[in-house]
Amino acid sequence: MTAGPFRLGPDDPALGQVLALIRRCFADMDGRIDPPSSVHRLTLETLADQCNRGEVWAIGAPIVAAVVLTPKDHLLNLGKLAVAPACRGQGLARRLVELADARARARELRALVLQVRVELVENHQTFARLGFVQVAATAHPGFDRPTSLTLQRALAAAP
């Protein structure tokens, strides 16, 4: 079984692995989405800041899956969910979503929420299988068409 999930702190040397994984996993969006992904602005410093403002969780040694969790407006936002291509289909994204669900319940939040780009239809399908439904469509500044979808998932009943 793959190690984790485990929480990383702002000084954790494994944040470099998380950053590299996210960059690798989001690289195929280049040229597919407009505007370009915010992953291009992600640095070790901003990832460490995410550890302070929210939580960064990972699976594996070396790290093969990761997610950033940030509470906002009674919801828990899932950001930069990444699973190494060679490890997809093994339930790692599901494990991270279930972890997020447990963390949201522990914080007494209402639901999980995430943003997905309109063009990334395969991601829409993946998140639908994980229980997410579309609740909004939004446009990045300067765009007159939706560029992102907001997906939400109700929390699982407490065990």
CSV table of N, CA and C in Angstrom, one decimal:
chain,number,residue,atom,x,y,z
A,1,MET,N,0.8,-1.2,0.0
A,1,MET,CA,0.0,0.0,0.0
A,1,MET,C,0.9,1.2,0.0
A,2,THR,N,0.5,2.3,-0.7
A,2,THR,CA,1.2,3.5,-0.8
A,2,THR,C,1.1,4.3,0.5
A,3,ALA,N,2.2,4.9,1.0
A,3,ALA,CA,2.2,5.6,2.2
A,3,ALA,C,1.4,6.9,2.1
A,4,GLY,N,0.6,7.1,3.2
A,4,GLY,CA,-0.2,8.3,3.3
A,4,GLY,C,-1.7,8.0,3.2
A,5,PRO,N,-2.4,9.0,3.2
A,5,PRO,CA,-2.0,10.4,3.0
A,5,PRO,C,-1.4,11.0,4.3
A,6,PHE,N,-0.5,11.9,4.1
A,6,PHE,CA,0.1,12.6,5.3
A,6,PHE,C,0.2,14.1,5.0
A,7,ARG,N,0.1,14.9,6.0
A,7,ARG,CA,0.1,16.3,5.9
A,7,ARG,C,1.5,16.9,5.9
A,8,LEU,N,1.7,17.8,5.1
A,8,LEU,CA,3.1,18.5,5.0
A,8,LEU,C,3.0,19.8,5.7
A,9,GLY,N,4.1,20.2,6.3
A,9,GLY,CA,4.2,21.5,6.9
A,9,GLY,C,4.9,22.5,6.0
A,10,PRO,N,5.0,23.8,6.3
A,10,PRO,CA,5.6,24.8,5.5
A,10,PRO,C,7.1,24.6,5.3
A,11,ASP,N,7.7,23.9,6.2
A,11,ASP,CA,9.2,23.7,6.0
A,11,ASP,C,9.5,22.3,5.6
A,12,ASP,N,8.5,21.5,5.2
A,12,ASP,CA,8.8,20.1,4.8
A,12,ASP,C,9.6,20.0,3.5
A,13,PRO,N,10.7,19.3,3.6
A,13,PRO,CA,11.5,19.2,2.3
A,13,PRO,C,10.7,18.5,1.2
A,14,ALA,N,9.7,17.7,1.5
A,14,ALA,CA,8.9,17.1,0.5
A,14,ALA,C,8.0,18.0,-0.3
A,15,LEU,N,7.9,19.3,0.1
A,15,LEU,CA,7.1,20.2,-0.7
A,15,LEU,C,7.7,20.4,-2.1
A,16,GLY,N,9.0,20.2,-2.2
A,16,GLY,CA,9.6,20.3,-3.6
A,16,GLY,C,9.1,19.1,-4.5
A,17,GLN,N,8.9,18.0,-3.9
A,17,GLN,CA,8.3,16.8,-4.6
A,17,GLN,C,6.8,17.2,-5.0
A,18,VAL,N,6.1,17.8,-4.1
A,18,VAL,CA,4.7,18.1,-4.4
A,18,VAL,C,4.7,19.1,-5.5
A,19,LEU,N,5.5,20.2,-5.5
A,19,LEU,CA,5.5,21.2,-6.5
A,19,LEU,C,5.9,20.5,-7.9
A,20,ALA,N,6.9,19.7,-7.9
A,20,ALA,CA,7.3,19.0,-9.1
A,20,ALA,C,6.1,18.1,-9.7
A,21,LEU,N,5.4,17.4,-8.8
A,21,LEU,CA,4.3,16.6,-9.2
A,21,LEU,C,3.2,17.4,-9.8
A,22,ILE,N,2.8,18.5,-9.1
A,22,ILE,CA,1.8,19.4,-9.6
A,22,ILE,C,2.1,19.9,-11.0
A,23,ARG,N,3.3,20.4,-11.1
A,23,ARG,CA,3.8,21.0,-12.4
A,23,ARG,C,3.7,19.9,-13.5
A,24,ARG,N,4.2,18.7,-13.2
A,24,ARG,CA,4.1,17.6,-14.2
A,24,ARG,C,2.7,17.3,-14.6
A,25,CYS,N,1.8,17.2,-13.6
A,25,CYS,CA,0.4,16.8,-13.9
A,25,CYS,C,-0.3,17.9,-14.6
A,26,PHE,N,0.0,19.1,-14.4
A,26,PHE,CA,-0.7,20.2,-15.0
A,26,PHE,C,-0.1,20.7,-16.3
A,27,ALA,N,1.0,20.1,-16.7
A,27,ALA,CA,1.7,20.5,-17.9
A,27,ALA,C,0.9,20.3,-19.2
A,28,ASP,N,0.1,19.2,-19.2
A,28,ASP,CA,-0.7,18.9,-20.4
A,28,ASP,C,-1.8,19.9,-20.7
A,29,MET,N,-2.1,20.8,-19.7
A,29,MET,CA,-3.1,21.9,-19.9
A,29,MET,C,-2.6,23.0,-20.8
A,30,ASP,N,-1.2,23.2,-20.9
A,30,ASP,CA,-0.7,24.2,-21.7
A,30,ASP,C,-1.2,24.0,-23.1
A,31,GLY,N,-1.7,25.1,-23.7
A,31,GLY,CA,-2.2,25.1,-25.0
A,31,GLY,C,-3.6,24.5,-25.1
A,32,ARG,N,-4.2,24.0,-24.0
A,32,ARG,CA,-5.6,23.5,-24.0
A,32,ARG,C,-6.5,24.4,-23.3
A,33,ILE,N,-6.0,25.2,-22.4
A,33,ILE,CA,-6.9,26.1,-21.6
A,33,ILE,C,-6.5,27.5,-21.8
A,34,ASP,N,-7.5,28.4,-21.7
A,34,ASP,CA,-7.2,29.8,-21.9
A,34,ASP,C,-8.1,30.5,-20.9
A,35,PRO,N,-7.6,31.3,-20.0
A,35,PRO,CA,-6.2,31.7,-19.8
A,35,PRO,C,-5.3,30.5,-19.2
A,36,PRO,N,-4.0,30.7,-19.3
A,36,PRO,CA,-3.1,29.7,-18.8
A,36,PRO,C,-3.3,29.4,-17.3
A,37,SER,N,-3.0,28.2,-16.9
A,37,SER,CA,-3.1,27.7,-15.5
A,37,SER,C,-2.4,28.6,-14.5
A,38,SER,N,-2.9,28.7,-13.4
A,38,SER,CA,-2.2,29.4,-12.3
A,38,SER,C,-1.0,28.6,-11.8
A,39,VAL,N,-0.9,27.3,-12.2
A,39,VAL,CA,0.2,26.5,-11.8
A,39,VAL,C,1.5,27.2,-12.2
A,40,HIS,N,1.5,28.0,-13.2
A,40,HIS,CA,2.7,28.7,-13.6
A,40,HIS,C,3.2,29.8,-12.6
A,41,ARG,N,2.3,30.2,-11.7
A,41,ARG,CA,2.7,31.1,-10.6
A,41,ARG,C,3.0,30.4,-9.3
A,42,LEU,N,2.8,29.1,-9.3
A,42,LEU,CA,3.0,28.3,-8.0
A,42,LEU,C,4.5,28.1,-7.8
A,43,THR,N,5.0,28.4,-6.6
A,43,THR,CA,6.4,28.3,-6.2
A,43,THR,C,6.4,27.6,-4.9
A,44,LEU,N,7.7,27.2,-4.4
A,44,LEU,CA,7.8,26.6,-3.1
A,44,LEU,C,7.3,27.6,-2.0
A,45,GLU,N,7.5,28.8,-2.2
A,45,GLU,CA,7.1,29.8,-1.2
A,45,GLU,C,5.5,29.9,-1.1
A,46,THR,N,4.9,29.9,-2.3
A,46,THR,CA,3.4,29.9,-2.3
A,46,THR,C,2.8,28.6,-1.8
A,47,LEU,N,3.5,27.5,-2.1
A,47,LEU,CA,3.0,26.2,-1.6
A,47,LEU,C,3.2,26.2,0.0
A,48,ALA,N,4.3,26.7,0.5
A,48,ALA,CA,4.5,26.7,1.9
A,48,ALA,C,3.5,27.6,2.6
A,49,ASP,N,3.1,28.7,1.9
A,49,ASP,CA,2.1,29.6,2.4
A,49,ASP,C,0.7,28.8,2.5
A,50,GLN,N,0.5,28.0,1.5
A,50,GLN,CA,-0.7,27.1,1.5
A,50,GLN,C,-0.8,26.2,2.7
A,51,CYS,N,0.4,25.8,3.2
A,51,CYS,CA,0.4,25.0,4.4
A,51,CYS,C,0.0,25.7,5.6
A,52,ASN,N,0.2,27.0,5.6
A,52,ASN,CA,-0.2,27.9,6.7
A,52,ASN,C,-1.6,28.3,6.6
A,53,ARG,N,-2.1,28.6,5.4
A,53,ARG,CA,-3.5,29.1,5.2
A,53,ARG,C,-4.5,28.0,5.2
A,54,GLY,N,-4.0,26.8,4.8
A,54,GLY,CA,-4.8,25.6,4.7
A,54,GLY,C,-4.0,24.4,5.0
A,55,GLU,N,-4.1,23.4,4.2
A,55,GLU,CA,-3.4,22.1,4.4
A,55,GLU,C,-2.9,21.6,3.0
A,56,VAL,N,-1.7,21.0,3.1
A,56,VAL,CA,-1.2,20.3,1.9
A,56,VAL,C,-1.0,18.8,2.3
A,57,TRP,N,-1.6,17.9,1.5
A,57,TRP,CA,-1.6,16.5,1.8
A,57,TRP,C,-1.0,15.8,0.7
A,58,ALA,N,-0.3,14.7,0.9
A,58,ALA,CA,0.4,13.9,-0.1
A,58,ALA,C,0.3,12.4,0.2
A,59,ILE,N,0.5,11.6,-0.8
A,59,ILE,CA,0.5,10.2,-0.8
A,59,ILE,C,1.8,9.7,-1.5
A,60,GLY,N,2.5,8.8,-0.8
A,60,GLY,CA,3.6,8.1,-1.5
A,60,GLY,C,5.0,8.6,-1.0
A,61,ALA,N,6.0,7.7,-1.2
A,61,ALA,CA,7.4,8.0,-0.9
A,61,ALA,C,8.2,7.3,-2.0
A,62,PRO,N,8.5,7.9,-3.1
A,62,PRO,CA,8.3,9.4,-3.4
A,62,PRO,C,6.8,9.7,-3.6
A,63,ILE,N,6.5,11.0,-3.5
A,63,ILE,CA,5.1,11.5,-3.6
A,63,ILE,C,4.5,11.2,-5.0
A,64,VAL,N,3.4,10.6,-5.0
A,64,VAL,CA,2.7,10.3,-6.3
A,64,VAL,C,1.3,10.9,-6.4
A,65,ALA,N,0.8,11.5,-5.3
A,65,ALA,CA,-0.5,12.2,-5.3
A,65,ALA,C,-0.5,13.3,-4.3
A,66,ALA,N,-1.2,14.4,-4.5
A,66,ALA,CA,-1.2,15.5,-3.6
A,66,ALA,C,-2.4,16.4,-3.8
A,67,VAL,N,-2.8,17.1,-2.8
A,67,VAL,CA,-3.9,18.1,-2.9
A,67,VAL,C,-3.7,19.2,-1.9
A,68,VAL,N,-4.2,20.4,-2.2
A,68,VAL,CA,-4.1,21.5,-1.4
A,68,VAL,C,-5.6,21.8,-0.9
A,69,LEU,N,-5.8,21.9,0.4
A,69,LEU,CA,-7.1,22.1,1.0
A,69,LEU,C,-7.1,23.5,1.6
A,70,THR,N,-8.1,24.3,1.3
A,70,THR,CA,-8.2,25.7,1.8
A,70,THR,C,-9.7,26.0,2.2
A,71,PRO,N,-9.9,26.2,3.5
A,71,PRO,CA,-11.3,26.6,3.9
A,71,PRO,C,-11.6,28.0,3.5
A,72,LYS,N,-12.9,28.1,3.0
A,72,LYS,CA,-13.3,29.4,2.5
A,72,LYS,C,-14.9,29.4,2.5
A,73,ASP,N,-15.4,30.4,3.2
A,73,ASP,CA,-16.9,30.6,3.1
A,73,ASP,C,-17.7,29.3,3.5
A,74,HIS,N,-17.3,28.7,4.6
A,74,HIS,CA,-18.0,27.5,5.1
A,74,HIS,C,-17.8,26.3,4.1
A,75,LEU,N,-16.9,26.3,3.2
A,75,LEU,CA,-16.6,25.2,2.3
A,75,LEU,C,-15.1,24.9,2.4
A,76,LEU,N,-14.8,23.7,2.0
A,76,LEU,CA,-13.3,23.3,1.9
A,76,LEU,C,-13.0,23.2,0.4
A,77,ASN,N,-12.1,24.1,0.0
A,77,ASN,CA,-11.7,24.1,-1.4
A,77,ASN,C,-10.6,23.1,-1.7
A,78,LEU,N,-10.7,22.3,-2.7
A,78,LEU,CA,-9.7,21.4,-3.2
A,78,LEU,C,-9.0,22.0,-4.3
A,79,GLY,N,-7.7,22.2,-4.2
A,79,GLY,CA,-6.9,22.8,-5.2
A,79,GLY,C,-5.7,22.0,-5.6
A,80,LYS,N,-5.3,22.1,-6.9
A,80,LYS,CA,-4.1,21.4,-7.4
A,80,LYS,C,-4.1,19.9,-7.1
A,81,LEU,N,-5.2,19.3,-7.2
A,81,LEU,CA,-5.3,17.8,-7.0
A,81,LEU,C,-4.4,17.2,-8.1
A,82,ALA,N,-3.4,16.4,-7.8
A,82,ALA,CA,-2.5,15.9,-8.8
A,82,ALA,C,-2.2,14.4,-8.4
A,83,VAL,N,-2.3,13.5,-9.5
A,83,VAL,CA,-1.9,12.1,-9.3
A,83,VAL,C,-0.9,11.8,-10.5
A,84,ALA,N,0.2,11.3,-10.2
A,84,ALA,CA,1.2,10.9,-11.2
A,84,ALA,C,0.5,10.1,-12.3
A,85,PRO,N,0.8,10.3,-13.5
A,85,PRO,CA,0.2,9.5,-14.6
A,85,PRO,C,0.3,8.0,-14.4
A,86,ALA,N,1.4,7.6,-14.0
A,86,ALA,CA,1.7,6.1,-13.8
A,86,ALA,C,0.8,5.5,-12.7
A,87,CYS,N,0.3,6.4,-11.8
A,87,CYS,CA,-0.5,5.9,-10.7
A,87,CYS,C,-2.0,6.1,-10.8
A,88,ARG,N,-2.4,6.7,-11.9
A,88,ARG,CA,-3.8,6.9,-12.1
A,88,ARG,C,-4.6,5.6,-12.2
A,89,GLY,N,-5.8,5.7,-11.7
A,89,GLY,CA,-6.7,4.5,-11.8
A,89,GLY,C,-6.5,3.6,-10.6
A,90,GLN,N,-5.7,4.0,-9.6
A,90,GLN,CA,-5.5,3.2,-8.4
A,90,GLN,C,-6.3,3.7,-7.2
A,91,GLY,N,-7.2,4.7,-7.4
A,91,GLY,CA,-8.0,5.2,-6.3
A,91,GLY,C,-7.3,6.3,-5.5
A,92,LEU,N,-6.2,6.9,-5.9
A,92,LEU,CA,-5.5,7.9,-5.1
A,92,LEU,C,-6.2,9.2,-5.0
A,93,ALA,N,-6.8,9.6,-6.1
A,93,ALA,CA,-7.7,10.8,-6.1
A,93,ALA,C,-8.8,10.6,-5.2
A,94,ARG,N,-9.5,9.5,-5.2
A,94,ARG,CA,-10.6,9.2,-4.3
A,94,ARG,C,-10.1,9.2,-2.9
A,95,ARG,N,-8.9,8.7,-2.6
A,95,ARG,CA,-8.4,8.7,-1.2
A,95,ARG,C,-8.3,10.2,-0.7
A,96,LEU,N,-7.8,11.0,-1.6
A,96,LEU,CA,-7.6,12.4,-1.2
A,96,LEU,C,-8.9,13.2,-1.1
A,97,VAL,N,-9.9,12.8,-1.9
A,97,VAL,CA,-11.2,13.5,-1.8
A,97,VAL,C,-11.8,13.0,-0.5
A,98,GLU,N,-11.7,11.7,-0.2
A,98,GLU,CA,-12.3,11.2,1.1
A,98,GLU,C,-11.6,11.9,2.3
A,99,LEU,N,-10.3,12.1,2.2
A,99,LEU,CA,-9.6,12.8,3.2
A,99,LEU,C,-10.1,14.2,3.4
A,100,ALA,N,-10.3,14.9,2.3
A,100,ALA,CA,-10.8,16.2,2.3
A,100,ALA,C,-12.2,16.3,2.9
A,101,ASP,N,-13.0,15.3,2.6
A,101,ASP,CA,-14.3,15.2,3.2
A,101,ASP,C,-14.2,15.1,4.8
A,102,ALA,N,-13.3,14.2,5.2
A,102,ALA,CA,-13.1,14.1,6.7
A,102,ALA,C,-12.6,15.4,7.3
A,103,ARG,N,-11.7,16.0,6.6
A,103,ARG,CA,-11.1,17.3,7.1
A,103,ARG,C,-12.2,18.4,7.2
A,104,ALA,N,-13.1,18.4,6.2
A,104,ALA,CA,-14.2,19.4,6.2
A,104,ALA,C,-15.2,19.1,7.3
A,105,ARG,N,-15.5,17.9,7.5
A,105,ARG,CA,-16.4,17.5,8.7
A,105,ARG,C,-15.7,17.9,10.0
A,106,ALA,N,-14.4,17.7,10.1
A,106,ALA,CA,-13.7,18.0,11.4
A,106,ALA,C,-13.8,19.5,11.6
A,107,ARG,N,-13.8,20.3,10.6
A,107,ARG,CA,-13.8,21.8,10.7
A,107,ARG,C,-15.2,22.3,10.7
A,108,GLU,N,-16.2,21.4,10.6
A,108,GLU,CA,-17.6,21.7,10.6
A,108,GLU,C,-18.0,22.6,9.4
A,109,LEU,N,-17.4,22.3,8.3
A,109,LEU,CA,-17.7,23.0,7.0
A,109,LEU,C,-18.9,22.3,6.4
A,110,ARG,N,-19.4,23.0,5.3
A,110,ARG,CA,-20.7,22.5,4.7
A,110,ARG,C,-20.5,21.5,3.6
A,111,ALA,N,-19.4,21.7,2.8
A,111,ALA,CA,-19.3,20.9,1.6
A,111,ALA,C,-17.8,21.1,1.0
A,112,LEU,N,-17.5,20.2,0.0
A,112,LEU,CA,-16.2,20.4,-0.7
A,112,LEU,C,-16.5,21.1,-2.0
A,113,VAL,N,-15.6,21.9,-2.4
A,113,VAL,CA,-15.8,22.7,-3.7
A,113,VAL,C,-14.4,22.7,-4.4
A,114,LEU,N,-14.5,22.8,-5.7
A,114,LEU,CA,-13.3,22.9,-6.5
A,114,LEU,C,-13.6,23.6,-7.8
A,115,GLN,N,-12.6,24.1,-8.5
A,115,GLN,CA,-12.7,24.7,-9.8
A,115,GLN,C,-12.1,23.8,-10.8
A,116,VAL,N,-12.7,23.7,-12.0
A,116,VAL,CA,-12.2,22.9,-13.1
A,116,VAL,C,-12.4,23.7,-14.4
A,117,ARG,N,-11.4,23.7,-15.2
A,117,ARG,CA,-11.5,24.4,-16.5
A,117,ARG,C,-12.5,23.8,-17.4
A,118,VAL,N,-13.2,24.7,-18.1
A,118,VAL,CA,-14.3,24.2,-19.1
A,118,VAL,C,-13.7,23.2,-20.1
A,119,GLU,N,-12.5,23.4,-20.6
A,119,GLU,CA,-12.0,22.6,-21.6
A,119,GLU,C,-11.6,21.2,-21.2
A,120,LEU,N,-11.4,21.0,-19.9
A,120,LEU,CA,-10.9,19.7,-19.4
A,120,LEU,C,-12.1,18.7,-19.1
A,121,VAL,N,-12.7,18.3,-20.1
A,121,VAL,CA,-13.9,17.5,-20.0
A,121,VAL,C,-13.6,16.2,-19.2
A,122,GLU,N,-12.5,15.6,-19.4
A,122,GLU,CA,-12.1,14.4,-18.7
A,122,GLU,C,-12.1,14.6,-17.2
A,123,ASN,N,-11.7,15.8,-16.8
A,123,ASN,CA,-11.7,16.1,-15.3
A,123,ASN,C,-13.1,16.3,-14.8
A,124,HIS,N,-14.0,16.8,-15.6
A,124,HIS,CA,-15.4,16.9,-15.3
A,124,HIS,C,-16.0,15.5,-14.9
A,125,GLN,N,-15.6,14.6,-15.8
A,125,GLN,CA,-16.1,13.2,-15.6
A,125,GLN,C,-15.5,12.5,-14.4
A,126,THR,N,-14.2,12.7,-14.2
A,126,THR,CA,-13.6,12.2,-13.0
A,126,THR,C,-14.3,12.7,-11.7
A,127,PHE,N,-14.5,14.0,-11.6
A,127,PHE,CA,-15.0,14.6,-10.4
A,127,PHE,C,-16.5,14.2,-10.3
A,128,ALA,N,-17.2,14.0,-11.4
A,128,ALA,CA,-18.6,13.6,-11.3
A,128,ALA,C,-18.6,12.2,-10.7
A,129,ARG,N,-17.7,11.3,-11.1
A,129,ARG,CA,-17.6,10.0,-10.5
A,129,ARG,C,-17.3,10.0,-9.0
A,130,LEU,N,-16.7,11.1,-8.5
A,130,LEU,CA,-16.3,11.3,-7.1
A,130,LEU,C,-17.4,12.0,-6.4
A,131,GLY,N,-18.6,12.2,-7.0
A,131,GLY,CA,-19.7,12.8,-6.3
A,131,GLY,C,-19.9,14.3,-6.4
A,132,PHE,N,-19.1,15.0,-7.3
A,132,PHE,CA,-19.2,16.4,-7.5
A,132,PHE,C,-20.2,16.8,-8.5
A,133,VAL,N,-20.9,17.9,-8.3
A,133,VAL,CA,-21.9,18.4,-9.3
A,133,VAL,C,-21.6,19.8,-9.6
A,134,GLN,N,-21.9,20.3,-10.8
A,134,GLN,CA,-21.6,21.7,-11.2
A,134,GLN,C,-22.7,22.6,-10.5
A,135,VAL,N,-22.1,23.6,-9.9
A,135,VAL,CA,-23.0,24.6,-9.2
A,135,VAL,C,-22.9,26.0,-9.8
A,136,ALA,N,-21.9,26.2,-10.6
A,136,ALA,CA,-21.7,27.5,-11.3
A,136,ALA,C,-20.7,27.4,-12.4
A,137,ALA,N,-20.8,28.4,-13.3
A,137,ALA,CA,-19.8,28.6,-14.3
A,137,ALA,C,-19.3,30.1,-14.2
A,138,THR,N,-18.0,30.3,-14.3
A,138,THR,CA,-17.4,31.6,-14.1
A,138,THR,C,-16.4,31.9,-15.2
A,139,ALA,N,-16.2,33.2,-15.4
A,139,ALA,CA,-15.2,33.7,-16.4
A,139,ALA,C,-14.1,34.4,-15.7
A,140,HIS,N,-12.9,34.1,-16.1
A,140,HIS,CA,-11.7,34.8,-15.6
A,140,HIS,C,-11.8,36.2,-16.1
A,141,PRO,N,-11.1,37.2,-15.4
A,141,PRO,CA,-11.2,38.6,-15.8
A,141,PRO,C,-10.7,38.7,-17.3
A,142,GLY,N,-11.5,39.5,-18.0
A,142,GLY,CA,-11.2,39.8,-19.4
A,142,GLY,C,-11.8,38.8,-20.4
A,143,PHE,N,-12.6,37.8,-19.9
A,143,PHE,CA,-13.2,36.8,-20.8
A,143,PHE,C,-14.7,37.0,-20.7
A,144,ASP,N,-15.3,36.9,-21.9
A,144,ASP,CA,-16.8,37.1,-22.0
A,144,ASP,C,-17.5,35.7,-22.1
A,145,ARG,N,-16.8,34.7,-21.8
A,145,ARG,CA,-17.4,33.3,-21.8
A,145,ARG,C,-16.9,32.6,-20.6
A,146,PRO,N,-17.6,31.6,-20.1
A,146,PRO,CA,-17.2,30.8,-19.0
A,146,PRO,C,-15.8,30.1,-19.3
A,147,THR,N,-14.9,30.2,-18.3
A,147,THR,CA,-13.6,29.6,-18.4
A,147,THR,C,-13.4,28.5,-17.4
A,148,SER,N,-14.2,28.5,-16.3
A,148,SER,CA,-14.1,27.6,-15.2
A,148,SER,C,-15.5,27.2,-14.7
A,149,LEU,N,-15.6,25.9,-14.3
A,149,LEU,CA,-16.8,25.4,-13.6
A,149,LEU,C,-16.5,25.2,-12.1
A,150,THR,N,-17.5,25.6,-11.3
A,150,THR,CA,-17.4,25.3,-9.9
A,150,THR,C,-18.2,24.0,-9.6
A,151,LEU,N,-17.5,23.1,-9.0
A,151,LEU,CA,-18.1,21.8,-8.7
A,151,LEU,C,-18.1,21.7,-7.2
A,152,GLN,N,-19.2,21.1,-6.7
A,152,GLN,CA,-19.4,21.0,-5.2
A,152,GLN,C,-19.8,19.5,-4.9
A,153,ARG,N,-19.5,19.1,-3.7
A,153,ARG,CA,-19.9,17.8,-3.2
A,153,ARG,C,-20.3,17.9,-1.8
A,154,ALA,N,-21.5,17.4,-1.5
A,154,ALA,CA,-22.0,17.4,-0.1
A,154,ALA,C,-21.1,16.4,0.7
A,155,LEU,N,-20.9,16.7,2.0
A,155,LEU,CA,-20.1,15.9,2.8
A,155,LEU,C,-20.8,14.6,3.1
A,156,ALA,N,-20.0,13.5,3.2
A,156,ALA,CA,-20.5,12.2,3.6
A,156,ALA,C,-21.1,12.2,5.0
A,157,ALA,N,-22.0,11.4,5.2
A,157,ALA,CA,-22.6,11.3,6.6
A,157,ALA,C,-21.4,10.9,7.5
A,158,ALA,N,-21.5,11.4,8.7
A,158,ALA,CA,-20.4,11.0,9.7
A,158,ALA,C,-20.5,9.5,10.1
A,159,PRO,N,-19.3,8.9,10.2
A,159,PRO,CA,-19.3,7.5,10.5
A,159,PRO,C,-19.9,7.1,11.8
